[in-house]
Coordinates of C-alpha atoms in Angstrom, one line a residue:
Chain I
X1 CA 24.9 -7.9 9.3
X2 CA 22.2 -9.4 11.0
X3 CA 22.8 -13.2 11.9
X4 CA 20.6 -16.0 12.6
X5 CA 18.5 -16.0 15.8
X6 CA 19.2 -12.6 16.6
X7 CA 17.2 -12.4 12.6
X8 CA 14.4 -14.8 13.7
X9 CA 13.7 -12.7 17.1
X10 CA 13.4 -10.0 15.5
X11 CA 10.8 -11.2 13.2
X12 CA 9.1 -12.6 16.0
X13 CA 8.9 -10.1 17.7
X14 CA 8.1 -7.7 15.0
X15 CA 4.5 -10.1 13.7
X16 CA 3.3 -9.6 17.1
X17 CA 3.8 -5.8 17.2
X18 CA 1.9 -6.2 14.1
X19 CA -0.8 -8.0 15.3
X20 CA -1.3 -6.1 18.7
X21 CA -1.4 -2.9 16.8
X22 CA -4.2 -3.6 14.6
X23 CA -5.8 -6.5 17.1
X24 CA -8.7 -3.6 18.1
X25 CA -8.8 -1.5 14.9
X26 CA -12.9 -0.3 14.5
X27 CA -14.0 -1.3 11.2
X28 CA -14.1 2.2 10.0
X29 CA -10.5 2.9 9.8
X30 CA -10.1 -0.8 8.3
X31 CA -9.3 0.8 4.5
X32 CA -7.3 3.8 5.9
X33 CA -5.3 1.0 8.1
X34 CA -4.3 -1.3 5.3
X35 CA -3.5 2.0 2.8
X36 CA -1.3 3.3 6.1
X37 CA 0.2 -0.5 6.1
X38 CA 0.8 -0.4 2.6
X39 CA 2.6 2.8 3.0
X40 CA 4.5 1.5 5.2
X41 CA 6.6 -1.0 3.3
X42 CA 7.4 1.5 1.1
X43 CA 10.0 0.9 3.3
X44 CA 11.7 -0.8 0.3
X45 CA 12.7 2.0 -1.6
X46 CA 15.4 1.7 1.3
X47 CA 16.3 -2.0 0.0
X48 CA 16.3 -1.0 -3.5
X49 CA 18.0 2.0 -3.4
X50 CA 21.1 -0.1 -1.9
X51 CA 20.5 -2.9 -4.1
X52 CA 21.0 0.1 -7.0
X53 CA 24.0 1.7 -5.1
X54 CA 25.5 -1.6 -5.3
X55 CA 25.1 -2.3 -8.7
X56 CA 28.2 -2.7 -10.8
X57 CA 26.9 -4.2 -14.6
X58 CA 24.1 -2.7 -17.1
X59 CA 21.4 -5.3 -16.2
X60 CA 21.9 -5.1 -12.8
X61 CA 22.2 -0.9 -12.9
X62 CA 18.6 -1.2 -15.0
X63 CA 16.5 -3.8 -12.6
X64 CA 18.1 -1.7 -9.9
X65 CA 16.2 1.6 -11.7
X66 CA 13.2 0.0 -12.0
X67 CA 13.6 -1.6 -8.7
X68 CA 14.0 2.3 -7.3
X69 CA 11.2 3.3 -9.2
X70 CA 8.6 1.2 -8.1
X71 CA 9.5 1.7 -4.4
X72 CA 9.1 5.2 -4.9
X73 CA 5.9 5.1 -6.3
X74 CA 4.9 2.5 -3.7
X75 CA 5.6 5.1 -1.0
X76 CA 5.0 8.2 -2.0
X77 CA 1.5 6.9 -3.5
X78 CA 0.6 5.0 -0.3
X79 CA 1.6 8.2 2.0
X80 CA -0.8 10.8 -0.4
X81 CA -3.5 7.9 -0.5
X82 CA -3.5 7.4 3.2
X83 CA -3.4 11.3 3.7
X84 CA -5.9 12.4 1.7
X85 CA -8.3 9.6 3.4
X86 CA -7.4 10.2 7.0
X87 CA -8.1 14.0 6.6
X88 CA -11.5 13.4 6.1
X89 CA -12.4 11.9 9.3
X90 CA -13.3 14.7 11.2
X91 CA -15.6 14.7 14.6
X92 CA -18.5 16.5 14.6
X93 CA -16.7 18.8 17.3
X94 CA -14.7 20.1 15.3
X95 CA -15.1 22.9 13.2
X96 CA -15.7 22.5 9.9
X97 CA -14.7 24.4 6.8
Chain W
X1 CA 24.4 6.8 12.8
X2 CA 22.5 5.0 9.7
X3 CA 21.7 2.4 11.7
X4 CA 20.3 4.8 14.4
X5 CA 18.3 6.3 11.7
X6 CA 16.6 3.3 11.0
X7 CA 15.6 2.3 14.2
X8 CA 14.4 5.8 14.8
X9 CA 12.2 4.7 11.4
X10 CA 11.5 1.9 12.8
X11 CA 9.8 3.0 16.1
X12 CA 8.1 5.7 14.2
X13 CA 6.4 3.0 12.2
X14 CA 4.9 1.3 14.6
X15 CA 3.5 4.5 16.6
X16 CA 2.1 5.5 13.3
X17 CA 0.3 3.1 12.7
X18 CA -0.8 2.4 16.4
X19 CA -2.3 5.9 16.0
X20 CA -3.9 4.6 12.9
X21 CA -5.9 2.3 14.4
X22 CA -8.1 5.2 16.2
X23 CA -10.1 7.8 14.5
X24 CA -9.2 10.3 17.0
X25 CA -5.0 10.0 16.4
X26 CA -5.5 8.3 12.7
X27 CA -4.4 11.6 10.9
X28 CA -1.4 12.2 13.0
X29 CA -0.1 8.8 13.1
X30 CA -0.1 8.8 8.6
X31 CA 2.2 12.0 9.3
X32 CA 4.5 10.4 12.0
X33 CA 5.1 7.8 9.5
X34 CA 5.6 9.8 6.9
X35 CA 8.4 11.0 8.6
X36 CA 10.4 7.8 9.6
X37 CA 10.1 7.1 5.3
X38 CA 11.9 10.8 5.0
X39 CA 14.8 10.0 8.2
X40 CA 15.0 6.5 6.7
X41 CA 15.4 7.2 2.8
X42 CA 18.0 9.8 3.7
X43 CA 20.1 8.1 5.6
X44 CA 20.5 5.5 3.3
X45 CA 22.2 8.0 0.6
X46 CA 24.7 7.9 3.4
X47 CA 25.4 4.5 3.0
X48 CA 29.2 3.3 2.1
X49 CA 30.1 2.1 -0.9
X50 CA 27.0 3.0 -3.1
X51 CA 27.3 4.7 -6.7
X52 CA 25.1 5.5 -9.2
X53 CA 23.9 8.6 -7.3
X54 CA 22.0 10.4 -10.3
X55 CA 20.3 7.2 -11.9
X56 CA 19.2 6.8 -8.4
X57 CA 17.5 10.3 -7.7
X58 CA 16.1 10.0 -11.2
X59 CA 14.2 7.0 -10.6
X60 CA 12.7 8.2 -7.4
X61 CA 11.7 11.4 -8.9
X62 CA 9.7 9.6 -11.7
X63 CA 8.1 6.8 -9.6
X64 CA 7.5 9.3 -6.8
X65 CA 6.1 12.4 -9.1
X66 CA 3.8 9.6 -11.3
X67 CA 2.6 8.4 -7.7
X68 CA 1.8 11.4 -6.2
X69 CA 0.1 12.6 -9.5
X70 CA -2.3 9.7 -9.4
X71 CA -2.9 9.7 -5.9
X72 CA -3.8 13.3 -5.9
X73 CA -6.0 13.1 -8.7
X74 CA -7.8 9.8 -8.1
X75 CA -11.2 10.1 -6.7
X76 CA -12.4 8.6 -3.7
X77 CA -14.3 5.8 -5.0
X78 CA -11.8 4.6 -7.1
X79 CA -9.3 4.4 -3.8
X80 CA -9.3 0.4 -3.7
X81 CA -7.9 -0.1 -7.0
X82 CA -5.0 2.9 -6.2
X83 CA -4.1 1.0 -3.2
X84 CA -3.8 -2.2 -5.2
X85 CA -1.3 -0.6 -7.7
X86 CA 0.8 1.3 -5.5
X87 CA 1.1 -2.0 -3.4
X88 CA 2.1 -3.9 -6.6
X89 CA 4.6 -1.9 -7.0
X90 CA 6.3 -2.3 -3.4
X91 CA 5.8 -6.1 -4.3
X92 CA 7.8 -5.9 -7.6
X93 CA 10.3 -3.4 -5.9
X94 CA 11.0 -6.3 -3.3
X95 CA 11.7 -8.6 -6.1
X96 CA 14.0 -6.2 -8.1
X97 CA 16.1 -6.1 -4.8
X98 CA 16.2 -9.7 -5.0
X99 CA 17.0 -10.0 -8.5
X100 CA 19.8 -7.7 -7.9
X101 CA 21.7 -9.5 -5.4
X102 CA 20.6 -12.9 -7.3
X103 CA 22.8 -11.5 -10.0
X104 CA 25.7 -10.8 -8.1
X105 CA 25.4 -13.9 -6.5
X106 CA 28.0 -13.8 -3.8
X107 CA 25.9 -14.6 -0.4
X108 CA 27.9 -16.0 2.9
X109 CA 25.6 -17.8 3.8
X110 CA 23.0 -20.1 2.1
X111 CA 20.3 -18.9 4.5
X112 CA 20.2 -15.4 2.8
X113 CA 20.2 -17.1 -0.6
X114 CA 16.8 -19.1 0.4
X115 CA 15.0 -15.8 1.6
X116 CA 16.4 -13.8 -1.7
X117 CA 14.6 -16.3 -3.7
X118 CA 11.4 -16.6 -1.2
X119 CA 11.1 -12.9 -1.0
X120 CA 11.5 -13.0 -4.8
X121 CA 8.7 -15.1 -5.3
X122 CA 6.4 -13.6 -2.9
X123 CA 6.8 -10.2 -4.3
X124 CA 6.6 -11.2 -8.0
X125 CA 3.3 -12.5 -7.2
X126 CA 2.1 -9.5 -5.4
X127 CA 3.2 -7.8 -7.9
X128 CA 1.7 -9.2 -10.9
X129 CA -1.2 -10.3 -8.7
X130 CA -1.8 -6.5 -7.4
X131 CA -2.2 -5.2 -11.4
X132 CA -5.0 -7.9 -12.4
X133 CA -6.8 -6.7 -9.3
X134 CA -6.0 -3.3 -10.2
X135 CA -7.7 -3.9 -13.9
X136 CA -10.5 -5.6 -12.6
X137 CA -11.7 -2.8 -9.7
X138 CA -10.9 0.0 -12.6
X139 CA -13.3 -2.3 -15.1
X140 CA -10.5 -2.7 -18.0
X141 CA -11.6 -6.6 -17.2
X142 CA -14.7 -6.8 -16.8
X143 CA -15.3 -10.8 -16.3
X144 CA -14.1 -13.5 -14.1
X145 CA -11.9 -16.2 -16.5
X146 CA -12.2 -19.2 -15.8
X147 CA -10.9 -21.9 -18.3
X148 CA -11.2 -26.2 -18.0
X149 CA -8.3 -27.8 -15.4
X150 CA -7.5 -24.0 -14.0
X151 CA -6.3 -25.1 -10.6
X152 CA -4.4 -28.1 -12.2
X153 CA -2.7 -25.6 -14.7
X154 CA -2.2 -23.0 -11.6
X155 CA -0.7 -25.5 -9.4
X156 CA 1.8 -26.6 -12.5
X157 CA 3.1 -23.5 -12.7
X158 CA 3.4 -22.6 -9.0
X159 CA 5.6 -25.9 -8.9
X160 CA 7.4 -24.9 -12.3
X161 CA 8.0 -21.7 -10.2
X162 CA 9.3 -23.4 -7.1
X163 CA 11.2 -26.2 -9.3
X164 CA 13.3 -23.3 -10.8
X165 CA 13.8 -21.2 -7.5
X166 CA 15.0 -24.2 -5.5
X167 CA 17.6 -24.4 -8.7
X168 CA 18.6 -21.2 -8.2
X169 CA 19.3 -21.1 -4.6
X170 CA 20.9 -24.4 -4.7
X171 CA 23.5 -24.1 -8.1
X172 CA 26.5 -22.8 -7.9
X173 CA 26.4 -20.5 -10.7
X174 CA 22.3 -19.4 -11.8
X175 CA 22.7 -18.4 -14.8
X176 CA 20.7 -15.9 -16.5
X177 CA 17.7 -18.0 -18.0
X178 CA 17.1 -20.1 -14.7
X179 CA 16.7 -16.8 -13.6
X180 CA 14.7 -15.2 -15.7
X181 CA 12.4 -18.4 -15.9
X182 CA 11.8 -17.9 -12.1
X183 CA 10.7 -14.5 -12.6
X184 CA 8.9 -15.3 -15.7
X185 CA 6.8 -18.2 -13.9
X186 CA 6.3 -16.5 -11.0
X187 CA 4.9 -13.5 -11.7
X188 CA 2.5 -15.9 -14.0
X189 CA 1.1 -17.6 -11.2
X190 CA 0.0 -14.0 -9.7
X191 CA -1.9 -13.4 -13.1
X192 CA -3.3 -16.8 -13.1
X193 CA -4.2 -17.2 -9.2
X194 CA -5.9 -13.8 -9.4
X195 CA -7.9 -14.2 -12.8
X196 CA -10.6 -16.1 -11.5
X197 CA -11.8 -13.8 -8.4
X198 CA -15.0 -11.5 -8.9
X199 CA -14.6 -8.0 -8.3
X200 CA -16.8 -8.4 -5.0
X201 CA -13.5 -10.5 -3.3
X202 CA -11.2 -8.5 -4.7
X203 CA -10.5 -5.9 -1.6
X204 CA -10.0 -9.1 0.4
X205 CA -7.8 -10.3 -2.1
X206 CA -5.8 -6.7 -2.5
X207 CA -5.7 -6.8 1.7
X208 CA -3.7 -10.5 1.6
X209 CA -2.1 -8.6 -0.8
X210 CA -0.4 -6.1 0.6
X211 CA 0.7 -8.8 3.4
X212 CA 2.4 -10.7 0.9
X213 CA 4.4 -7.5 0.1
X214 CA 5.1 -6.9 3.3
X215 CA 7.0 -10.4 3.9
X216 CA 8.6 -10.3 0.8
X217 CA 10.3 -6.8 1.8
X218 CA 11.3 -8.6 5.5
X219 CA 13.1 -11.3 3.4
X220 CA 15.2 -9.0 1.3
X221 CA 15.7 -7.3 4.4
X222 CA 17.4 -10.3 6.1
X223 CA 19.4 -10.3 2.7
X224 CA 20.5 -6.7 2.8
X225 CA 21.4 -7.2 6.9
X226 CA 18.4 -3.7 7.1
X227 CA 16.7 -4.0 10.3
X228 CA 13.9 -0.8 9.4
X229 CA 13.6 -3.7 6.4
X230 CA 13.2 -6.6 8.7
X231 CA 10.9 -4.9 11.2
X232 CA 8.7 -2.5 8.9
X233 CA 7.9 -5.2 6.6
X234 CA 7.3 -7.8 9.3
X235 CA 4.9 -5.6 11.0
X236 CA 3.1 -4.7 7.8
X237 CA 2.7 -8.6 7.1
X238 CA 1.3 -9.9 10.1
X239 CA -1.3 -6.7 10.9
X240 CA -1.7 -7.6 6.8
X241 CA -2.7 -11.1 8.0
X242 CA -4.8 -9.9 10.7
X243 CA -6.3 -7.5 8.3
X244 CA -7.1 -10.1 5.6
X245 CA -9.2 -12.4 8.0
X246 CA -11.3 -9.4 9.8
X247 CA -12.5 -8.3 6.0
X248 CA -13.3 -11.8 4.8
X249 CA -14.9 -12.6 8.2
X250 CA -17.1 -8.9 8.0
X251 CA -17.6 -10.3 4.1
X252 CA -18.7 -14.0 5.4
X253 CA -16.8 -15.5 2.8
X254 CA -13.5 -17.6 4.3
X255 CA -10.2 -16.9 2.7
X256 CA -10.2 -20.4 1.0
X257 CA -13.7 -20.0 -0.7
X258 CA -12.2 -16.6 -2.1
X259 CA -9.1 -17.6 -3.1
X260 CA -10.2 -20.8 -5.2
X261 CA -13.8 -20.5 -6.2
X262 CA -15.4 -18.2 -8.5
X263 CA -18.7 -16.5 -6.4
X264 CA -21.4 -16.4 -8.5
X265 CA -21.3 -19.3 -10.3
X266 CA -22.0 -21.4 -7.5
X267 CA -26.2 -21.2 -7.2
X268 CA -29.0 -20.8 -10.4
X269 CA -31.9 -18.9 -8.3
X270 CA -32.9 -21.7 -5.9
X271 CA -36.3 -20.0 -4.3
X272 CA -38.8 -18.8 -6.2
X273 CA -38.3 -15.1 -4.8
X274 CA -40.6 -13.2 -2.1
X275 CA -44.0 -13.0 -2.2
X276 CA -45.9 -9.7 -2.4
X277 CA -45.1 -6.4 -4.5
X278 CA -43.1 -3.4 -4.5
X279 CA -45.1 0.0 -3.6
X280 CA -44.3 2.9 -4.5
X281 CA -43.6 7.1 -3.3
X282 CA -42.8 9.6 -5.0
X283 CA -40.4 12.4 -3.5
X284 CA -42.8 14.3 -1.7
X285 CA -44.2 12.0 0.4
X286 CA -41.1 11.1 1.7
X287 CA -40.0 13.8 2.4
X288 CA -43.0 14.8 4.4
X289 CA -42.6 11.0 5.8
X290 CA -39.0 12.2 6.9
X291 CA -39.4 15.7 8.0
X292 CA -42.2 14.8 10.6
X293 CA -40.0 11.6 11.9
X294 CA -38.6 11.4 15.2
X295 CA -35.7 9.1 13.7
X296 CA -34.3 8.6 10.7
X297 CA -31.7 6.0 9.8
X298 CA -29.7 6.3 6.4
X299 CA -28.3 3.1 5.1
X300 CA -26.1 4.2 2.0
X301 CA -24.3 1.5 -0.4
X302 CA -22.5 1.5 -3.2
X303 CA -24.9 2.9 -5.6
X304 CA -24.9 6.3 -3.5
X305 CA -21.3 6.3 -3.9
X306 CA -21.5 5.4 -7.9
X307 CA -24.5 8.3 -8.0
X308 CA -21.9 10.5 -6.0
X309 CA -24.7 11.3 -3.9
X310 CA -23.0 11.7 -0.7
X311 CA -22.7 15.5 -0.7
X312 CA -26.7 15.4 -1.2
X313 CA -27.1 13.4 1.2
X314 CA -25.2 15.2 4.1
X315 CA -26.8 18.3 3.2
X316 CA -30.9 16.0 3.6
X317 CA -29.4 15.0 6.6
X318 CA -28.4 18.6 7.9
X319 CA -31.8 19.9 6.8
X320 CA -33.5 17.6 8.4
X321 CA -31.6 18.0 12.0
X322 CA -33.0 21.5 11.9
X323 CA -36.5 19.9 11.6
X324 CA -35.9 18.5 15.0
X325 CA -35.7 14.6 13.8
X326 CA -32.5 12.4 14.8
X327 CA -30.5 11.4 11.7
X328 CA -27.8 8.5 11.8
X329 CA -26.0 6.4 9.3
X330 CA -25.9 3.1 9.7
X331 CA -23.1 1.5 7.9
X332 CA -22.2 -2.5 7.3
X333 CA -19.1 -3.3 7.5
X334 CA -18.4 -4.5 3.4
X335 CA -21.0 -1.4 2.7
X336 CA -18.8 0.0 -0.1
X337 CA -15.8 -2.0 -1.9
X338 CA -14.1 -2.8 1.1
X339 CA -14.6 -2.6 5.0
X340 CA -14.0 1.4 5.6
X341 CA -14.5 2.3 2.0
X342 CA -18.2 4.1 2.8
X343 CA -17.1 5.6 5.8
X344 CA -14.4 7.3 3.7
X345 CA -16.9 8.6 1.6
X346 CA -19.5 9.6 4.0
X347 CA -16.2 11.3 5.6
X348 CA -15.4 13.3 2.4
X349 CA -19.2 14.6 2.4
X350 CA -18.3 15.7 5.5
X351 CA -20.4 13.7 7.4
X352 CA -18.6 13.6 11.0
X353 CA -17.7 10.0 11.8
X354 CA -19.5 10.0 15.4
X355 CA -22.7 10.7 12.9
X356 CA -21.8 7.4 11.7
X357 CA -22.6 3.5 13.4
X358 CA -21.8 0.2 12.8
X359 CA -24.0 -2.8 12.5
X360 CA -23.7 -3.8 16.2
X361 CA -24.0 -0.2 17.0
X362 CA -27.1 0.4 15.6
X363 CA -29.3 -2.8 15.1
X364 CA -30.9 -2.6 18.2
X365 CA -31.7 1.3 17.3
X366 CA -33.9 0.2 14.2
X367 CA -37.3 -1.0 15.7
X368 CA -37.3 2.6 17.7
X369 CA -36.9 4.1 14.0
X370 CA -39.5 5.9 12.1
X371 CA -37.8 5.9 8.5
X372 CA -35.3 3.7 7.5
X373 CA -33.8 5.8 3.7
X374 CA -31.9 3.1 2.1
X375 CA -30.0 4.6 -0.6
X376 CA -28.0 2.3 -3.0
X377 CA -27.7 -0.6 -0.9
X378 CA -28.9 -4.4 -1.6
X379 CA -27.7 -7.1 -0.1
X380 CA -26.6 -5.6 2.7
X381 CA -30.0 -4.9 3.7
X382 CA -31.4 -8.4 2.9
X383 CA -33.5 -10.3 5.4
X384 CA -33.1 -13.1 2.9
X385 CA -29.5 -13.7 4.8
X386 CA -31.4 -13.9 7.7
X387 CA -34.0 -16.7 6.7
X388 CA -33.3 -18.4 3.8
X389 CA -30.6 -21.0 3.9
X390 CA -30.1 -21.8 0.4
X391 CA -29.5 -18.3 -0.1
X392 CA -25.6 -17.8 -1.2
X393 CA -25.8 -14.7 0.9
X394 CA -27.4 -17.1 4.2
X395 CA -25.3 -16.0 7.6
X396 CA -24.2 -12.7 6.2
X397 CA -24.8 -10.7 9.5
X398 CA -27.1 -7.3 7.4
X399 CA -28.5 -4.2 9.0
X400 CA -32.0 -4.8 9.9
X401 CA -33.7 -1.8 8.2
X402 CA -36.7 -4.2 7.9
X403 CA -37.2 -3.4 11.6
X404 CA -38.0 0.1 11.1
X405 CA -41.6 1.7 11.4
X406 CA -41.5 2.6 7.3
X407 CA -38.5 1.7 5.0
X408 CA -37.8 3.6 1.8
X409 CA -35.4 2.4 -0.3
X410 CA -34.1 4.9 -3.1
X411 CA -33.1 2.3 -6.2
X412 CA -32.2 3.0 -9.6
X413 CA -34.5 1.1 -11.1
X414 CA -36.2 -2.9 -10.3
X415 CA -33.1 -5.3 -11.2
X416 CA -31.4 -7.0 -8.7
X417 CA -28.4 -6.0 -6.5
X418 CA -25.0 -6.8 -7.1
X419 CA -24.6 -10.8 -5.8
X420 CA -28.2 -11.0 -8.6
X421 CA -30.3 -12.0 -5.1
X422 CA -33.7 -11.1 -4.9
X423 CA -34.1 -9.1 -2.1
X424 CA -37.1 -9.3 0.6
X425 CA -36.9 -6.5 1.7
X426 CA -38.6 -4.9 -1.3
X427 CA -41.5 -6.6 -0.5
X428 CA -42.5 -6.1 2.6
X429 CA -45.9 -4.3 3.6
X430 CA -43.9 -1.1 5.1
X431 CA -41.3 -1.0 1.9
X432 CA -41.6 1.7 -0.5
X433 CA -39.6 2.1 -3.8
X434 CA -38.5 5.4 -4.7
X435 CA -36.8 5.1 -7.9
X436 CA -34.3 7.0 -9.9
X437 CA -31.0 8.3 -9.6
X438 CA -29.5 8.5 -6.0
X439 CA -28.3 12.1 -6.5
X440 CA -31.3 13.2 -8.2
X441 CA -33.5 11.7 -6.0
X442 CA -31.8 13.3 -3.0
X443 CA -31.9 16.6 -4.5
X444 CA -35.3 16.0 -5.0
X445 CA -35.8 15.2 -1.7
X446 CA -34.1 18.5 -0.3
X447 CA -36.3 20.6 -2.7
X448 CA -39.4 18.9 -1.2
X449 CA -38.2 19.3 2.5
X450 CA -37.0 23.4 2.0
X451 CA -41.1 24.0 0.9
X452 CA -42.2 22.5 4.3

């Protein structure tokens, strides 16, 4: 477990990694960026599959499924979204099929 | 060695999306990503204590095979809405978590009990808030609703919300229907809040978003004690945040003005419109006009994406490189349904993205330009944002095609653009209309160059 302050530095510490990392994003990769970002806290299929694992009554075994379920489609639709976009930027270097 | 998993997640995260945020590293970093979801997600099957092993593998396979269905099949222009849905989703997975545990209800310490309930909330609105926006970008809704006392009713049922959230942290034993009244309310309030916002705020409103869902995962992560929880979704809601204001800034419309007025129903046609009237060229002439150019400047806009004209385009462009004349795309940054969405576009043409400038780029380039082709774009394009200050659109920094030595502008037909603003440009003594359909017009255009 994670306790108090040692919770609230980590946080802190964590919004400005997020903020330097995109602080000098070019516009262009603005909609790739926030599908990569939502990709990113697909993270929760993490959460919800220990939420699930957990579980011990009906209810909480069926929110826990849909919990699961939605996480997966969260990242597994936000990494093929992202993908797909980011393999079109190409430079005109490049070769090109 | 779970924990060590995670934080290996963790740090791949962050160098992901750092390599994101350049076009040269952006495809790798999706990939190093990718990764720290596949180390992360495996580990956790490790975990002690957990059952339900086949429920569990069953749910990912159905939410991960109907995601990676859609998001293969989905076509580029319809990518906003896609993002919207799947980051819905992350929002409502957040609050399942937190319903979960809510149930159990056996927390240590009162602290996690406030950010189960905060994350709840915050993720129930993304949630619910993410599918409106979804319906609206994929035109299942087509108006804005808007009824009498909306903010008075909104604001009832966000306290409603909170009124039953504070209960449920603060009894001893929840109970079911305080529970399910929460939920109920809250995810309301995401319908409700998002009803009212046009379809031209929406990516603005899908960016703060998918911020919102990142905060709501970093509170259940403080409730679970999962650090790759803590720090992914921490990340993902401040660069969110960041996000959020660069796109309503680009739009010229602050976050507040989105979030709680309808656009559009602000002004009834002030001015009386621009003087003068629209000339027009047929095909060939522009294409001579453009083959014998030094420079040419393509603005494209929606309408080329809508016309799925972008292929066509490429291939003008290409023909008219071997003609000797200098071909660059000028894009503004909300050209498209979001900031990035035409460049996307342009990119799946195969347009290469150093072929491709921003407004600060290339204003200054416009004066020294012989054609300006404006294909499918409006406002964007609109001296009226330079000049006009009752104009809704006045401020709006635009490209200034009107610079260039000769503008064409390819248009569907002589109706107004998208925000229903007349546009000046039209008007002006070295404008000429060509009208019809972007594709058909650029194919025309590539039949009259090849006879040159």
């Amino acid at each position: 477990m994670i306790e108090g302050f040692t919770a609230l530095y980590i946080f802190m510490l964590a919004a400005f990694t997020g903020y330097e990392v995109i602080a000098r994003v070019p516009v262009i990769l603005h909609t790739p960026l926030m599908s990569g970002s939502n990709f990113v806290h697909g993270i929760v299929l993490v959460g919800a599959m220990v939420a699930m694992g957990h579980a011990d009554t009906d209810l909480e075994r069926f929110i826990g499924f849909i919990g699961v379920m939605l996480a997966a489609g969260n990242a597994v639709g936000g990494y093929v979204v992202t993908e797909r976009m980011l393999e079109m930027f190409k430079s005109s270097k490049e070769d090109r099929k | 060695m779970i924990e060590l998993s995670y934080f290996a997640a963790a740090v791949l995260f962050i160098l992901g999306l750092k390599r994101m945020s350049s076009p040269k590293t952006a495809r790798g970093g999706i990939v190093w990503a990718g990764a720290g979801m596949v180390v992360a997600t495996f580990a956790t099957f490790f975990m002690p204590d957990m059952g339900n092993y086949g429920l569990m593998i069953l749910a990912i396979l159905i939410g991960g095979g109907a995601a990676w269905y859609t998001g293969k099949k989905v076509a580029m222009t319809d990518m906003p809405q896609m993002i919207a849905i799947y980051n819905g989703m992350g929002g409502g997975a957040a609050a399942a978590i937190a319903a979960v545990e809510l149930l159990k209800g056996h927390f240590d310490n009162s602290t996690f009990q406030v950010l189960a309930v905060a994350g709840a909330l915050i993720g129930s609105v993304a949630f619910s808030g993410s599918m409106i926006a979804f319906a609206k970008l994929q035109g299942l809704m087509k108006k804005s609703f808007h009824f009498p006392s909306q903010q008075a009713i909104n604001l009832v049922v966000f306290g409603l919300a909170i009124a039953f959230g504070l209960y449920v942290m603060f009894a001893e034993a929840p109970g079911g229907f305080a529970l399910f009244m929460f939920f109920a309310l809250a995810l309301a309030f995401g319908v409700l809040m998002t009803l009212p916002i046009g379809g031209a705020d929406m990516p603005v409103v899908i960016s703060l978003y998918n911020a919102l869902t990142g905060l709501a995962v970093a509170f259940e992560g403080f409730v679970l004690g999962n650090a790759a929880m803590i720090i992914a979704g921490t990340v993902v809601g401040s660069a969110g945040t960041l996000l959020t204001q660069l796109m309503a800034k680009a739009m010229n419309r602050p976050l507040t003005n989105v979030l709680f007025s309808g656009f559009g129903a602000v002004e009834a046609e002030s001015s009386a419109g621009p003087e003068g009237e629209m000339k027009e060229i047929g095909a060939a002439d522009a294409a001579v006009m453009m083959a014998f150019a030094n420079k040419v400047i393509i603005v494209p806009g929606y309408g080329l994406a809508v016309a799925q004209a972008q292929h066509k385009i490429w291939e003008l462009s290409e023909m008219l490189e071997e003609q000797g004349v200098d071909v660059k795309f000028a894009i503004h940054p909300v050209a498209g349904r979001m900031p990035g969405h035409m460049n996307v576009l342009l990119a799946e043409a195969g347009v290469p993205y150093d072929k491709i400038y921003d407004l600060e780029e290339i204003n200054a380039e416009f004066p020294q330009a012989d054609v300006a082709l404006v294909i499918g774009a409006n406002d964007v394009v609109n001296p009226v944002a330079r000049n006009d200050k009752s104009s809704p659109i006045y401020g709006m920094p635009i490209l200034n095609a009107d610079q260039a030595q000769n503008v064409i502008v390819v248009k569907r037909g002589r109706g107004r653009g998208f925000s229903g603003i007349e546009n000046g440009l039209f008007f002006l003594d070295n404008t000429r209309m060509l009208y019809g359909d972007g594709q058909e017009v650029a194919a025309k255009l590539i039949a009259e160059v090849k006879q040159l």
